[in-house]
């Protein structure tokens, strides 16, 4: 099963660019049918968990840097 992202009208350009980069580098698998791009939910979830971990690590580094 696949999901398709419906991007909001405002501010969608950075999101599209980020998804394009992830596809280009092979970090996010996808299927394209005509002009719609589909992602597997489990792949998106893994990516979101990874991104959350990275944000948390960055926050810890910043906190230590400011102490």
PDB file of C-alpha atoms in Angstrom:
ATOM      1  CA  UNK A   1       0.000   0.000   0.000  1.00  0.00           C
ATOM      2  CA  UNK A   2       1.163   3.527  -0.752  1.00  0.00           C
ATOM      3  CA  UNK A   3       0.308   7.022   0.374  1.00  0.00           C
ATOM      4  CA  UNK A   4       0.396  10.236  -1.591  1.00  0.00           C
ATOM      5  CA  UNK A   5       1.160  13.545   0.064  1.00  0.00           C
ATOM      6  CA  UNK A   6      -1.209  16.396  -0.537  1.00  0.00           C
ATOM      7  CA  UNK A   7       1.022  19.407  -0.014  1.00  0.00           C
ATOM      8  CA  UNK A   8      -0.447  22.668   1.296  1.00  0.00           C
ATOM      9  CA  UNK A   9      -0.634  25.527  -1.187  1.00  0.00           C
ATOM     10  CA  UNK A  10       1.478  27.907   0.891  1.00  0.00           C
ATOM     11  CA  UNK A  11       5.080  27.004   1.504  1.00  0.00           C
ATOM     12  CA  UNK A  12       5.049  23.814  -0.528  1.00  0.00           C
ATOM     13  CA  UNK A  13       8.221  24.656  -2.462  1.00  0.00           C
ATOM     14  CA  UNK A  14      10.713  23.808   0.338  1.00  0.00           C
ATOM     15  CA  UNK A  15       8.829  20.586   1.099  1.00  0.00           C
ATOM     16  CA  UNK A  16       8.891  19.542  -2.546  1.00  0.00           C
ATOM     17  CA  UNK A  17      12.608  20.349  -2.805  1.00  0.00           C
ATOM     18  CA  UNK A  18      13.337  18.298   0.318  1.00  0.00           C
ATOM     19  CA  UNK A  19      11.357  15.332  -0.943  1.00  0.00           C
ATOM     20  CA  UNK A  20      13.077  15.608  -4.332  1.00  0.00           C
ATOM     21  CA  UNK A  21      16.488  15.530  -2.632  1.00  0.00           C
ATOM     22  CA  UNK A  22      15.496  12.475  -0.595  1.00  0.00           C
ATOM     23  CA  UNK A  23      14.334  10.706  -3.755  1.00  0.00           C
ATOM     24  CA  UNK A  24      17.468  11.703  -5.697  1.00  0.00           C
ATOM     25  CA  UNK A  25      19.787  10.401  -2.984  1.00  0.00           C
ATOM     26  CA  UNK A  26      17.843   7.167  -2.579  1.00  0.00           C
ATOM     27  CA  UNK A  27      16.857   7.847   1.026  1.00  0.00           C
ATOM     28  CA  UNK A  28      13.146   7.718   0.252  1.00  0.00           C
ATOM     29  CA  UNK A  29      11.698   5.091  -2.057  1.00  0.00           C
ATOM     30  CA  UNK A  30       8.799   6.145  -4.246  1.00  0.00           C
ATOM     31  CA  UNK A  31       6.560   5.158  -7.110  1.00  0.00           C
ATOM     32  CA  UNK A  32       5.424   7.682  -9.670  1.00  0.00           C
ATOM     33  CA  UNK A  33       2.218   7.248 -11.638  1.00  0.00           C
ATOM     34  CA  UNK A  34       1.719  10.050 -14.113  1.00  0.00           C
ATOM     35  CA  UNK A  35       2.388  13.215 -12.085  1.00  0.00           C
ATOM     36  CA  UNK A  36       1.630  11.817  -8.603  1.00  0.00           C
ATOM     37  CA  UNK A  37       4.370  10.472  -6.391  1.00  0.00           C
ATOM     38  CA  UNK A  38       3.555   7.740  -3.888  1.00  0.00           C
ATOM     39  CA  UNK A  39       5.538   6.705  -0.804  1.00  0.00           C
ATOM     40  CA  UNK A  40       5.236   3.648   1.418  1.00  0.00           C
ATOM     41  CA  UNK A  41       3.896   4.650   4.849  1.00  0.00           C
ATOM     42  CA  UNK A  42       6.604   2.648   6.659  1.00  0.00           C
ATOM     43  CA  UNK A  43       9.357   4.449   4.706  1.00  0.00           C
ATOM     44  CA  UNK A  44       7.892   7.839   5.590  1.00  0.00           C
ATOM     45  CA  UNK A  45       7.592   6.842   9.237  1.00  0.00           C
ATOM     46  CA  UNK A  46      11.235   5.694   9.369  1.00  0.00           C
ATOM     47  CA  UNK A  47      12.304   8.985   7.838  1.00  0.00           C
ATOM     48  CA  UNK A  48      10.238  10.987  10.327  1.00  0.00           C
ATOM     49  CA  UNK A  49      11.688   9.059  13.286  1.00  0.00           C
ATOM     50  CA  UNK A  50      15.205   9.665  11.942  1.00  0.00           C
ATOM     51  CA  UNK A  51      14.513  13.394  11.455  1.00  0.00           C
ATOM     52  CA  UNK A  52      13.111  13.700  14.988  1.00  0.00           C
ATOM     53  CA  UNK A  53      16.214  11.991  16.390  1.00  0.00           C
ATOM     54  CA  UNK A  54      18.474  14.389  14.491  1.00  0.00           C
ATOM     55  CA  UNK A  55      16.514  17.426  15.735  1.00  0.00           C
ATOM     56  CA  UNK A  56      16.785  16.155  19.301  1.00  0.00           C
ATOM     57  CA  UNK A  57      20.547  15.581  18.961  1.00  0.00           C
ATOM     58  CA  UNK A  58      20.979  19.076  17.538  1.00  0.00           C
ATOM     59  CA  UNK A  59      19.033  20.599  20.430  1.00  0.00           C
ATOM     60  CA  UNK A  60      21.226  18.755  22.943  1.00  0.00           C
ATOM     61  CA  UNK A  61      24.400  19.945  21.179  1.00  0.00           C
ATOM     62  CA  UNK A  62      23.131  23.542  21.136  1.00  0.00           C
ATOM     63  CA  UNK A  63      22.218  23.361  24.822  1.00  0.00           C
ATOM     64  CA  UNK A  64      25.679  22.048  25.725  1.00  0.00           C
ATOM     65  CA  UNK A  65      27.309  24.697  23.554  1.00  0.00           C
ATOM     66  CA  UNK A  66      25.418  27.487  25.334  1.00  0.00           C
ATOM     67  CA  UNK A  67      26.240  26.268  28.857  1.00  0.00           C
TER      68      UNK A  67
END
